[in-house]
Short mmCIF file of C-alpha atoms and ligand atoms in Angstrom, two decimals:
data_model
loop_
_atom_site.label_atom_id
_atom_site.label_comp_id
_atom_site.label_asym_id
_atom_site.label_seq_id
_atom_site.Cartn_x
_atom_site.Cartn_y
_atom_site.Cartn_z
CA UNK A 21 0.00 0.00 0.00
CA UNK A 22 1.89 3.37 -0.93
CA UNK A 23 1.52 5.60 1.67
CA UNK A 24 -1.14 8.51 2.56
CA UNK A 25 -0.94 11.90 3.46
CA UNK A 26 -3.52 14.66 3.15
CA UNK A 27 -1.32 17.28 1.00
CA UNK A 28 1.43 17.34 -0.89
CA UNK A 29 3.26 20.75 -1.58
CA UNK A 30 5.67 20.66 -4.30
CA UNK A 31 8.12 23.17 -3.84
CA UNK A 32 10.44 24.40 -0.40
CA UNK A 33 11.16 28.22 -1.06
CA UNK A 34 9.47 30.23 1.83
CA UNK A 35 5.69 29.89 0.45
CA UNK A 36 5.26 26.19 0.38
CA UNK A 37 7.88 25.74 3.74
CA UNK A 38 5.46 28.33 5.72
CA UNK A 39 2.29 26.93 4.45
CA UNK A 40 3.67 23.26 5.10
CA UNK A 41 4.42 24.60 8.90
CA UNK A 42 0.61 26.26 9.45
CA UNK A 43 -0.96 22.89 8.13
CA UNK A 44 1.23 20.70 10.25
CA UNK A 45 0.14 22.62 13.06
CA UNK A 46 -3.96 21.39 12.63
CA UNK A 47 -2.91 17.61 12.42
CA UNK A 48 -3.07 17.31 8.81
CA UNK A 49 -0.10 14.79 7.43
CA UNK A 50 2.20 17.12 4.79
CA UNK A 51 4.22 15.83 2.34
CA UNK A 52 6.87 19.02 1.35
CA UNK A 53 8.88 18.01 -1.72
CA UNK A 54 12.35 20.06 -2.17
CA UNK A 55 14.79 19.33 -5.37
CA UNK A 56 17.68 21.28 -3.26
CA UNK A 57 18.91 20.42 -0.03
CA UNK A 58 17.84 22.43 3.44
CA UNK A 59 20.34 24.28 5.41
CA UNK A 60 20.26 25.29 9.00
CA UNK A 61 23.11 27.83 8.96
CA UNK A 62 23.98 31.45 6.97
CA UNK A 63 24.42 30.92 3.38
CA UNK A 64 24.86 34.16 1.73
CA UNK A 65 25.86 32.09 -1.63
CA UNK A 66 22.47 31.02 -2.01
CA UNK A 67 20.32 33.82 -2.58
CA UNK A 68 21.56 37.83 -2.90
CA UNK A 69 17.82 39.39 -2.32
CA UNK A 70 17.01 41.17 0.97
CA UNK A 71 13.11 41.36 1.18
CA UNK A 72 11.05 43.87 2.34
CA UNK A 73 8.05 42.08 4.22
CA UNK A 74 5.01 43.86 5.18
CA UNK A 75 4.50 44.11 8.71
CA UNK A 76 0.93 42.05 7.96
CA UNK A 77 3.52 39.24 7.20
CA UNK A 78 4.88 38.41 10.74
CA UNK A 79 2.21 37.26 12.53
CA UNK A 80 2.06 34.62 10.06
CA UNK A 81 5.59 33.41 10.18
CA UNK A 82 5.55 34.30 13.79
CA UNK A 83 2.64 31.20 13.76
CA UNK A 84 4.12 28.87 11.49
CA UNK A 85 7.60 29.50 13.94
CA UNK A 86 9.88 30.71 11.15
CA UNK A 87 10.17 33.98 12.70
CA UNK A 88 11.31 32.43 16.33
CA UNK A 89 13.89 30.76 14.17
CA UNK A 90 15.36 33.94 12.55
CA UNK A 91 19.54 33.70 12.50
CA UNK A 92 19.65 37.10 12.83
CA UNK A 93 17.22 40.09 13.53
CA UNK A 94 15.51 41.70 10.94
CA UNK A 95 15.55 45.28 10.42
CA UNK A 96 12.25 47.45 10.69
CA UNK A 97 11.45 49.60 8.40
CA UNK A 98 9.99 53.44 9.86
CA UNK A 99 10.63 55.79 7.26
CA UNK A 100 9.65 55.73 3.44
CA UNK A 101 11.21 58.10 1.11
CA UNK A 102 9.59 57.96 -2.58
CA UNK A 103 11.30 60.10 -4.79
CA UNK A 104 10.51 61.31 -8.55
CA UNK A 105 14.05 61.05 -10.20
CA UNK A 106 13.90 62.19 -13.54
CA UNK A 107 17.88 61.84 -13.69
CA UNK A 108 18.15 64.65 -11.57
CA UNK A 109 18.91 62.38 -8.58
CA UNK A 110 17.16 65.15 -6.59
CA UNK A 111 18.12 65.82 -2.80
CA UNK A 112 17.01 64.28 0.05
CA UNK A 113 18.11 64.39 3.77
CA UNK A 114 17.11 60.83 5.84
CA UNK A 115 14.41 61.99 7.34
CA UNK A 116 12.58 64.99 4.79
CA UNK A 117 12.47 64.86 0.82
CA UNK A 118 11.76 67.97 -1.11
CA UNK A 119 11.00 66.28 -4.10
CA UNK A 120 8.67 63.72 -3.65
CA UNK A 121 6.78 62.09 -0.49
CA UNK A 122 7.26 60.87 2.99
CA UNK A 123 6.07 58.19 5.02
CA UNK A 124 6.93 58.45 8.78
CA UNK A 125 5.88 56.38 11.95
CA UNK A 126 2.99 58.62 12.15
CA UNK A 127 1.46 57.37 8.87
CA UNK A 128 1.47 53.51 10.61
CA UNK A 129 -1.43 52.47 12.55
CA UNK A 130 -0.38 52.16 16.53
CA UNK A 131 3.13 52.81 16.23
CA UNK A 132 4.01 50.00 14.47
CA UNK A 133 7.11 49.38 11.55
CA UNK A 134 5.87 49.34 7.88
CA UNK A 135 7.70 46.11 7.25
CA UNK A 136 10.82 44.40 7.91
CA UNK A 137 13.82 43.45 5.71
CA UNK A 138 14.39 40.00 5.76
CA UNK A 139 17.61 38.50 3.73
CA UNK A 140 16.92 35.75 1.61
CA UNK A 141 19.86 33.59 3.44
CA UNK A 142 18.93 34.73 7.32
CA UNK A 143 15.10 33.47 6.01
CA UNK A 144 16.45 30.03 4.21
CA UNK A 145 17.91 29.08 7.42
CA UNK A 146 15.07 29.89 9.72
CA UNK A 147 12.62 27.65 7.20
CA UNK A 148 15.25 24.87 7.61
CA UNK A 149 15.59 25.47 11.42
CA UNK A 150 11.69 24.96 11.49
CA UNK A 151 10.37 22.33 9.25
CA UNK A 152 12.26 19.65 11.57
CA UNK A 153 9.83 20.58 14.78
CA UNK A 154 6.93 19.26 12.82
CA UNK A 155 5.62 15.48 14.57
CA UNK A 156 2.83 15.51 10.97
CA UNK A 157 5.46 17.15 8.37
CA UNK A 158 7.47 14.92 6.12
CA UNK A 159 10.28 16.79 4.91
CA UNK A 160 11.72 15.49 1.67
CA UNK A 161 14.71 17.02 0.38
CA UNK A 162 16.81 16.80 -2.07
CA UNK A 163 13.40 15.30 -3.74
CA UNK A 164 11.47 15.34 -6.52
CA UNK A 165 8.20 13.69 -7.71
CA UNK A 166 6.72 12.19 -10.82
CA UNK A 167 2.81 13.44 -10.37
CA UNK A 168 -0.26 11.52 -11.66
CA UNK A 169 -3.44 12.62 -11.11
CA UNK A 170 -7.08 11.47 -10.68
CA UNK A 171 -10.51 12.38 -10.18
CA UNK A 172 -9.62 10.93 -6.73
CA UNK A 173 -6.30 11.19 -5.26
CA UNK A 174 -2.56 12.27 -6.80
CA UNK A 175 -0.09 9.84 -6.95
CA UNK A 176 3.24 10.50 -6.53
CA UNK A 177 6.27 8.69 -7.86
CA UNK A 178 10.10 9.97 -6.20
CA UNK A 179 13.17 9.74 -7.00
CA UNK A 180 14.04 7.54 -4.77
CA UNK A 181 11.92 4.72 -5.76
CA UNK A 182 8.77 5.60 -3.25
CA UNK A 183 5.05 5.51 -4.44
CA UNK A 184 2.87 7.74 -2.23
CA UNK A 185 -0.46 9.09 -2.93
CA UNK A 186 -1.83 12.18 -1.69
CA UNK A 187 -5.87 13.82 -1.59
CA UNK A 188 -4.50 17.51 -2.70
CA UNK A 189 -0.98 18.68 -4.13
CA UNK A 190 -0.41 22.20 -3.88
CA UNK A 191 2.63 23.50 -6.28
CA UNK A 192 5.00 26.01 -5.07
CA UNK A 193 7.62 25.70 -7.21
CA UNK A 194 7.89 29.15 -8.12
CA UNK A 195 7.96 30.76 -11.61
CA UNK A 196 9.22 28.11 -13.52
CA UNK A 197 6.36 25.68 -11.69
CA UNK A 198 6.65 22.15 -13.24
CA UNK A 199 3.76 21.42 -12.18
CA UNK A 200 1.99 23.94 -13.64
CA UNK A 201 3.36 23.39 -17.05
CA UNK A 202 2.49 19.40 -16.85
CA UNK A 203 -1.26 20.15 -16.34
CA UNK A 204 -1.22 22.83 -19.33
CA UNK A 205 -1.84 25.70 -17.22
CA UNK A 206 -1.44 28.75 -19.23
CA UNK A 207 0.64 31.34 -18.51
CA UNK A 208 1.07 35.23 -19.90
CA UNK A 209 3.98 37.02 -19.36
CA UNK A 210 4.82 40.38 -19.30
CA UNK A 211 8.70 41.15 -20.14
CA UNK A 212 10.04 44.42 -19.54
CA UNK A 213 13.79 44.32 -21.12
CA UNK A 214 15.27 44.92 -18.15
CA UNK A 215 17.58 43.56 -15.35
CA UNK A 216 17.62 44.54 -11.14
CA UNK A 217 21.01 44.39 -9.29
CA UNK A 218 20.96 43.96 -6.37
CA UNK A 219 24.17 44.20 -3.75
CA UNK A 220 24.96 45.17 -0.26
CA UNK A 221 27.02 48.49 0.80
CA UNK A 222 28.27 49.11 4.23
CA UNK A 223 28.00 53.12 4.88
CA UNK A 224 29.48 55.66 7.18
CA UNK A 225 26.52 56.72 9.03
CA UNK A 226 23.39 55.07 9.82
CA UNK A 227 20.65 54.84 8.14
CA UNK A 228 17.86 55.42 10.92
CA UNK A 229 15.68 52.35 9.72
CA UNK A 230 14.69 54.63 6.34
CA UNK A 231 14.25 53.05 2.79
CA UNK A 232 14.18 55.30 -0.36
CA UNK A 233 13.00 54.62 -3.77
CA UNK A 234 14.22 56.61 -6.21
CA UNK A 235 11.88 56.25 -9.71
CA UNK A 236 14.88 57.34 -12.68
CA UNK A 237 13.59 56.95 -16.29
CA UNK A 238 15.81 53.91 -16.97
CA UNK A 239 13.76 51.95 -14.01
CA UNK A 240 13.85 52.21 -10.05
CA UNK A 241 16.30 52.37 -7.74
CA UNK A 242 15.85 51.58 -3.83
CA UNK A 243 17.84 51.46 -0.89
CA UNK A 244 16.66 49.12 1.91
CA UNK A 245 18.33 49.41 5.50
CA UNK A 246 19.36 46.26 6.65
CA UNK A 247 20.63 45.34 10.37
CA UNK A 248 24.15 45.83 11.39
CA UNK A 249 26.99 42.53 11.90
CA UNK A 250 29.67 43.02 13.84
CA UNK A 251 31.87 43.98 10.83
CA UNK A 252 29.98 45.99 9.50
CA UNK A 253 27.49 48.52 12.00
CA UNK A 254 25.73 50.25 9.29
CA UNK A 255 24.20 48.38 6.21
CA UNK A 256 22.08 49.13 3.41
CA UNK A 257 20.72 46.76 0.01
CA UNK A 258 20.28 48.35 -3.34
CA UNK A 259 17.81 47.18 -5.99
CA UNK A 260 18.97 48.77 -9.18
CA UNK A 261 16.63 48.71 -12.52
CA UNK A 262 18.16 49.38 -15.62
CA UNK A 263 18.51 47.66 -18.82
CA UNK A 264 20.51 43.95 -19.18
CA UNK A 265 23.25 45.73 -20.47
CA UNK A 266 23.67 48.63 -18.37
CA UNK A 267 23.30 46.01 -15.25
CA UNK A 268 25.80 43.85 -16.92
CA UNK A 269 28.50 46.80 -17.19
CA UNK A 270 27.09 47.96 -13.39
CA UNK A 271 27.93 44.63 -12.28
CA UNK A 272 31.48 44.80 -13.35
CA UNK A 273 32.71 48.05 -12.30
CA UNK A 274 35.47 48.29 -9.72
CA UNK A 275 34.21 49.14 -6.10
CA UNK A 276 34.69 52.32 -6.21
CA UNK A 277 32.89 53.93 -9.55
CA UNK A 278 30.41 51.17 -8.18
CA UNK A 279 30.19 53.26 -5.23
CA UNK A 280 30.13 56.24 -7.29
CA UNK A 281 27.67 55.75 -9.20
CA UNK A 282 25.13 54.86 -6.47
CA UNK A 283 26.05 57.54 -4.49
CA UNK A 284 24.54 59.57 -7.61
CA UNK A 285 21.09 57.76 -7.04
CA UNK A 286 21.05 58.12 -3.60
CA UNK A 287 20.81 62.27 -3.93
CA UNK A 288 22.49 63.86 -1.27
CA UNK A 289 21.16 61.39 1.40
CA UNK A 290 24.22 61.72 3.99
CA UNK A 291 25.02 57.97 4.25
CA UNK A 292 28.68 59.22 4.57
CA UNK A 293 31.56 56.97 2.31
CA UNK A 294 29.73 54.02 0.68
CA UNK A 295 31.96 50.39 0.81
CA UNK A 296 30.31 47.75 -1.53
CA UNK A 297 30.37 44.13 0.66
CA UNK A 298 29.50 40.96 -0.95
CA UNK A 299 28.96 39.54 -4.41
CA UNK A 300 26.64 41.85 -6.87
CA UNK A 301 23.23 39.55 -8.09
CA UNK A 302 21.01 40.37 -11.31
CA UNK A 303 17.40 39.15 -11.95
CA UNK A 304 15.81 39.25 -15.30
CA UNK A 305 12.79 41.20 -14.69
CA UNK A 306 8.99 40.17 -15.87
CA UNK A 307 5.62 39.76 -14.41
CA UNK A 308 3.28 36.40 -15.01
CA UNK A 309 0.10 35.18 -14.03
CA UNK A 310 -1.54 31.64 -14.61
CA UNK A 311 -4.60 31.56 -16.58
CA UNK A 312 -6.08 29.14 -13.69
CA UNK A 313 -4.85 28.68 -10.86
CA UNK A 314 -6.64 25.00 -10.03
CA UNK A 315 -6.73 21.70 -11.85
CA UNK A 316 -7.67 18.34 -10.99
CA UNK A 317 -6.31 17.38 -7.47
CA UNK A 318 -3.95 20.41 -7.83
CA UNK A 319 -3.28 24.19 -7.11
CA UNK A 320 -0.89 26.89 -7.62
CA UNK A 321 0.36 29.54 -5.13
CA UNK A 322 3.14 32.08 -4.49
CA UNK A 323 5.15 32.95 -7.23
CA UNK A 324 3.97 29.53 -9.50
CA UNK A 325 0.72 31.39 -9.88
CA UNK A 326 1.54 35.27 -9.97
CA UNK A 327 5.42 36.69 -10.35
CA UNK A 328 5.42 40.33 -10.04
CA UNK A 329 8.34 43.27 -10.91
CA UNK A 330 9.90 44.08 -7.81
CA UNK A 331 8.80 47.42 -7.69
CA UNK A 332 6.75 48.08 -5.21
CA UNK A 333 8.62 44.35 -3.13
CA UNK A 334 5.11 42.88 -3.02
CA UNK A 335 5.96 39.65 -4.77
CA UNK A 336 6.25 37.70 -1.23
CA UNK A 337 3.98 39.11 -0.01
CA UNK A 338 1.54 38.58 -2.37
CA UNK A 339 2.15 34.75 -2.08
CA UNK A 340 1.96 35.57 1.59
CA UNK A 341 -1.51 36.43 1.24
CA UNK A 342 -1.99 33.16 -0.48
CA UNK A 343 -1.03 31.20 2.62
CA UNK A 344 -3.12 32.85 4.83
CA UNK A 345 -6.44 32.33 2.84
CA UNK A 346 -5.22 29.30 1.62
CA UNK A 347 -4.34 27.74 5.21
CA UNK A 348 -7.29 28.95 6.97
CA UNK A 349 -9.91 27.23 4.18
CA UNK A 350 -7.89 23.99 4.34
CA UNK A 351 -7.84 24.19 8.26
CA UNK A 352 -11.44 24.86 8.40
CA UNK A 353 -12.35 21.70 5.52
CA UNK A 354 -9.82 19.42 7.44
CA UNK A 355 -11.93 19.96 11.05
CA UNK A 356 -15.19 19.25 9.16
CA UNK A 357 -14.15 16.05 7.22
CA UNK A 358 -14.79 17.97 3.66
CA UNK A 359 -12.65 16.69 0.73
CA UNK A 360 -10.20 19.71 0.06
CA UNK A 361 -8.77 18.09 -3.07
CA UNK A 362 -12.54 18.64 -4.75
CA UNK A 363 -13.42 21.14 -7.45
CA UNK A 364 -15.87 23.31 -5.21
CA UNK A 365 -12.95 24.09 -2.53
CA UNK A 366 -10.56 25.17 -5.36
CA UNK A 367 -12.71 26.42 -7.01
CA UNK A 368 -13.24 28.36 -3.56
CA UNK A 369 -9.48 29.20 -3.52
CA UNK A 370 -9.23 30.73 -6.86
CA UNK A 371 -12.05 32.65 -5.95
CA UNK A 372 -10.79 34.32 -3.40
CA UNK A 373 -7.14 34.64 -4.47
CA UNK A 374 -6.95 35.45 -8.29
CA UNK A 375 -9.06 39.04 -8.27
CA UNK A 376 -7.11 40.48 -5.70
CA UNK A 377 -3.73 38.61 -6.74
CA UNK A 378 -4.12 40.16 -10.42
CA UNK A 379 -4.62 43.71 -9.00
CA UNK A 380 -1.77 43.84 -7.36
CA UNK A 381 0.09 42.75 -10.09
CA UNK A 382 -1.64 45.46 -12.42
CA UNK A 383 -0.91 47.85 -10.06
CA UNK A 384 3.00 46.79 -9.77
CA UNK A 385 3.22 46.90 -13.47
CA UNK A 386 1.52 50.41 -14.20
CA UNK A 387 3.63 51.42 -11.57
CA UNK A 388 6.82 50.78 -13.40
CA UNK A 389 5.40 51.67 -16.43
CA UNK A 390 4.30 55.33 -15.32
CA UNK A 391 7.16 56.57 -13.56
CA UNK A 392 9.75 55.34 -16.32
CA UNK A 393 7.53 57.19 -18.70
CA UNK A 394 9.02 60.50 -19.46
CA UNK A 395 6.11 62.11 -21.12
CA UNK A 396 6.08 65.69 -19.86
CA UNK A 397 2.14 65.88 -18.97
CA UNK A 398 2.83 62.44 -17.36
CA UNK A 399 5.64 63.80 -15.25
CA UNK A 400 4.02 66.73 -14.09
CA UNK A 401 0.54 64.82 -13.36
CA UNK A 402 3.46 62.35 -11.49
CA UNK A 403 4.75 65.34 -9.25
CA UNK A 404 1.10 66.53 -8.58
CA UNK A 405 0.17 63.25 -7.10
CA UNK A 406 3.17 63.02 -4.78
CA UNK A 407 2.69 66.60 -3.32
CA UNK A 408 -1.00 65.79 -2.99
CA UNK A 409 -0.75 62.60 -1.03
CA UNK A 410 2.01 64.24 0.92
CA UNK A 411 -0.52 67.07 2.05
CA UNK A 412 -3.43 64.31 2.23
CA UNK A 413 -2.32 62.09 5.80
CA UNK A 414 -5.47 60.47 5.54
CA UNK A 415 -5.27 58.89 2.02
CA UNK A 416 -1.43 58.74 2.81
CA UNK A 417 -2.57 56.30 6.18
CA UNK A 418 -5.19 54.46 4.18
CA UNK A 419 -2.45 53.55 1.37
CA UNK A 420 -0.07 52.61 4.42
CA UNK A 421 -2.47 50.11 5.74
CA UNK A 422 -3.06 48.41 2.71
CA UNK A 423 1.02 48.18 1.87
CA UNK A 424 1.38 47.16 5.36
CA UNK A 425 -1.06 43.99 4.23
CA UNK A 426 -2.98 45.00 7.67
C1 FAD B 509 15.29 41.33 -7.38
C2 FAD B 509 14.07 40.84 -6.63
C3 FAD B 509 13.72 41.44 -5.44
C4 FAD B 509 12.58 41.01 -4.74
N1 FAD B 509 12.23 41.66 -3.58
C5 FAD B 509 11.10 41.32 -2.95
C6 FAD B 509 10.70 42.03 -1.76
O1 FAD B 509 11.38 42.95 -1.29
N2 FAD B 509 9.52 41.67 -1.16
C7 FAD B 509 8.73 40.67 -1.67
O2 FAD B 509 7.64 40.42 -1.10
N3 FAD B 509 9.10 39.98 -2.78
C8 FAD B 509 10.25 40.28 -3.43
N4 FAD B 509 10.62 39.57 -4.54
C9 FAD B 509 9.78 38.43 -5.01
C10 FAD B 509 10.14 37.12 -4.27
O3 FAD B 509 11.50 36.80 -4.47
C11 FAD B 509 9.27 35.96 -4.77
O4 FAD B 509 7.93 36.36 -4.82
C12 FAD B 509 9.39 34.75 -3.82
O5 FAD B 509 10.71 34.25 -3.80
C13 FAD B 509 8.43 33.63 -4.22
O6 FAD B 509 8.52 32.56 -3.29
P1 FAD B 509 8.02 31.10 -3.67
O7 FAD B 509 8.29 30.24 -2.47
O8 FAD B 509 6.65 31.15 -4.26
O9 FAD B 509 8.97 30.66 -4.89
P2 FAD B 509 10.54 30.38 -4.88
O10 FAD B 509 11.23 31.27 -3.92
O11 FAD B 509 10.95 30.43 -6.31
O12 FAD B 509 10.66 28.87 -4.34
C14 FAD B 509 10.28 27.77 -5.14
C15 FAD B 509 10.93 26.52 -4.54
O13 FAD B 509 10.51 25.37 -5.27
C16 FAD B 509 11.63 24.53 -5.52
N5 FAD B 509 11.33 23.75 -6.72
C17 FAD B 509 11.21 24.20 -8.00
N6 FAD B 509 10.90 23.18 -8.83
C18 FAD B 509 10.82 22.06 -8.05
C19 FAD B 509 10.51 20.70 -8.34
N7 FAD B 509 10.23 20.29 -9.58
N8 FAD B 509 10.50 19.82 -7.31
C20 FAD B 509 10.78 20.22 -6.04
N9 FAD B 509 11.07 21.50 -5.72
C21 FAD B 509 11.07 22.42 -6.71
C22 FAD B 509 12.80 25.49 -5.69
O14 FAD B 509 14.03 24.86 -5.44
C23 FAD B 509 12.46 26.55 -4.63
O15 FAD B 509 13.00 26.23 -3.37
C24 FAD B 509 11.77 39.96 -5.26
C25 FAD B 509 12.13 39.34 -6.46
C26 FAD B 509 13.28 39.77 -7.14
C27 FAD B 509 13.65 39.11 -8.45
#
């Protein structure tokens, strides 16, 4: 007899780990399938991007015990600068911006941060810290499956010779989702032509827990605070958006034109002499969304069912948001003996995912469509809206709130 669990999630990043770690929680037997190996400790080889995760977000990993299991602290955001470039790399002190808009502790709802930045290593090794504490959780890595599917259960052929067989499987493989390609799901994608760099610079003085994104023509450009190490007291990440070539020759300069040429972006915010620390990463850049996001015995979350440009650093979050709904419909099937693998629950989950999930990515993409637009009327109607929400704290607080996935 092969063996039985209720799920199977295909697919270890941090959307299927954290979901795997909720589920666990109610009882249900988890299968979590991951083609690379787990690691426990710092790896900064693995993964360059620091994420900015909305402060809606910890809670969640707070419950699934991911947080508990951070390495090292994360670093709150309490300041947003948003700036309208136009290659004038205007000034801006850390704490005011004369040429854009502001977002200070007083625009979050009781005191709390906006978000936290999270790096993908210090977040790798928390997930592989926590999936072990799991009595229901079958961890399975480095593992993949061969899936066939029926009307009635999934069945689910590994590598290493095991048959299994499963009521749901839930793929999480991210953008490239195998899963989602077996079962024909299609897919549109939206390319923009360009590449994100992203690196780490140590700086002079600190950086007060502010971010700053700077919109240029040739794509945005943020600074992120991260936490101090013991080396290194005052640390900042840089997304960078330009075109695959420009990245490419970005990538390449010597330390200090690197430096250079970032200090340029950064305006005159006083971050004193700028060190670049680590290896420099680039990401292609496009945004996709599944036509469907169910199929028979099967569903899609996180990034296998939406990938968004990093813009507005909602793509996490976004499959964030798909936990939550996701884990609290399964949780609430599970304790009244309903089969979650039928077509009326996903048809459920789809229902209330997709809408919302495809706003957000419209909204991402008009976002980096209208401020690398240098249309004159478009610029100044740009400028108008910044000043406006900056003199507007109540729209400023509602947008806050929703950013803050609250
Ligand atoms: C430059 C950049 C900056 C970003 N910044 C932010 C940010 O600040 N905030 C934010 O919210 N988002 C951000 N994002 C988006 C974020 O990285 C993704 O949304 C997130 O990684 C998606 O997580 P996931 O678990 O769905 O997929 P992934 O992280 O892609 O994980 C998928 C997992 O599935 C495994 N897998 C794949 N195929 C198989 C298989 N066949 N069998 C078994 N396992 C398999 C993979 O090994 C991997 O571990 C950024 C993205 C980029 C490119």
């Amino acid at each position: 007899m092969a063996e039985e669990y209720d799920i199977c999630i295909n697919g270890g990043g941090p959307i299927g780990s954290t979901l795997a770690c909720l589920l666990a929680q109610s009882g249900m037997r988890i299968l979590l399938l991951e083609r690379h190996a787990f690691t426990t400790t710092l790896q900064p080889a693995l993964d360059g991007r620091a994420y900015a995760l909305a402060e809606g977000v910890r809670p969640l990993l707070e419950e699934a015990g991911i947080w508990a299991h951070l390495p090292a602290p994360p670093q709150p955001i309490q300041h947003i600068h948003v700036l309208d470039g136009q290659g004038r790399y205007p000034a801006v002190s850390p704490l005011s911006v004369t040429n854009g808009l502001t977002f200070t502790p007083d625009d979050a709802p009781e005191n709390r941060h906006f978000g936290w930045m999270v790096e993908a290593p210090n977040l790798l090794a928390s997930i592989g810290r926590t999936i072990s504490h799991y009595e229901t959780l079958d961890v399975r890595a480095p593992e993949t499956g061969k899936f066939t599917f029926s009307p009635h259960h999934a069945s689910i052929a590994l590598t290493s010779g095991e048959r299994v067989r499963a009521k749901l499987v839930i793929a999480a493989d991210g953008r490239g989702s195998t899963l989602r390609q077996q079962v024909k799901i299609g897919l549109t994608r939206i390319p923009y032509h360009k590449h994100a760099l992203v690196a780490v610079l140590a700086h002079e003085h600190p950086h007060d827990g502010a971010a700053l994104e700077n919109f240029l023509p040739q794509g945005p450009f943020a600074r992120l605070p991260l936490p101090a190490t013991t080396q290194h007291p005052h640390r900042s990440a840089i997304v960078w958006t330009d075109t695959a070539e420009r990245i490419h020759h970005f990538s390449h300069l010597p330390d200090n034109a690197f430096a250079r040429h970032v200090r340029h972006r950064l305006g005159q915010e006083n971050l004193g002499t700028l060190t670049p620390i680590g290896k420099r990463w680039t990401y292609p850049l496009a945004s996709q969304y599944a036509h469907r996001y169910i199929a028979t015995r099967l569903l899609l979350i996180g990034d296998a069912a939406h990938g968004l440009h990093p813009v507005a650093g909602q793509g996490m979050n976004l499959g964030f948001r798909d936990v939550r709904t996701l884990s609290s419909l399964l949780k609430e099937a599970f304790l009244q003996g309903d089969d979650f693998g039928d077509t009326a629950f996903l048809e459920k989950y789809q229902r209330h995912t997709r809408p919302g999930n495809l706003l957000m990515l419209a909204g991402c993409d008009v976002m980096e469509r209208l401020f690398s637009n240098q249309n004159l009327l478009l610029s100044a109607s740009r400028r108008l809206g910044l000043k406006a929400l900056q003199r507007m704290p109540h729209l400023r607080r509602y947008f806050v709130q929703k950013a803050m996935g609250l």
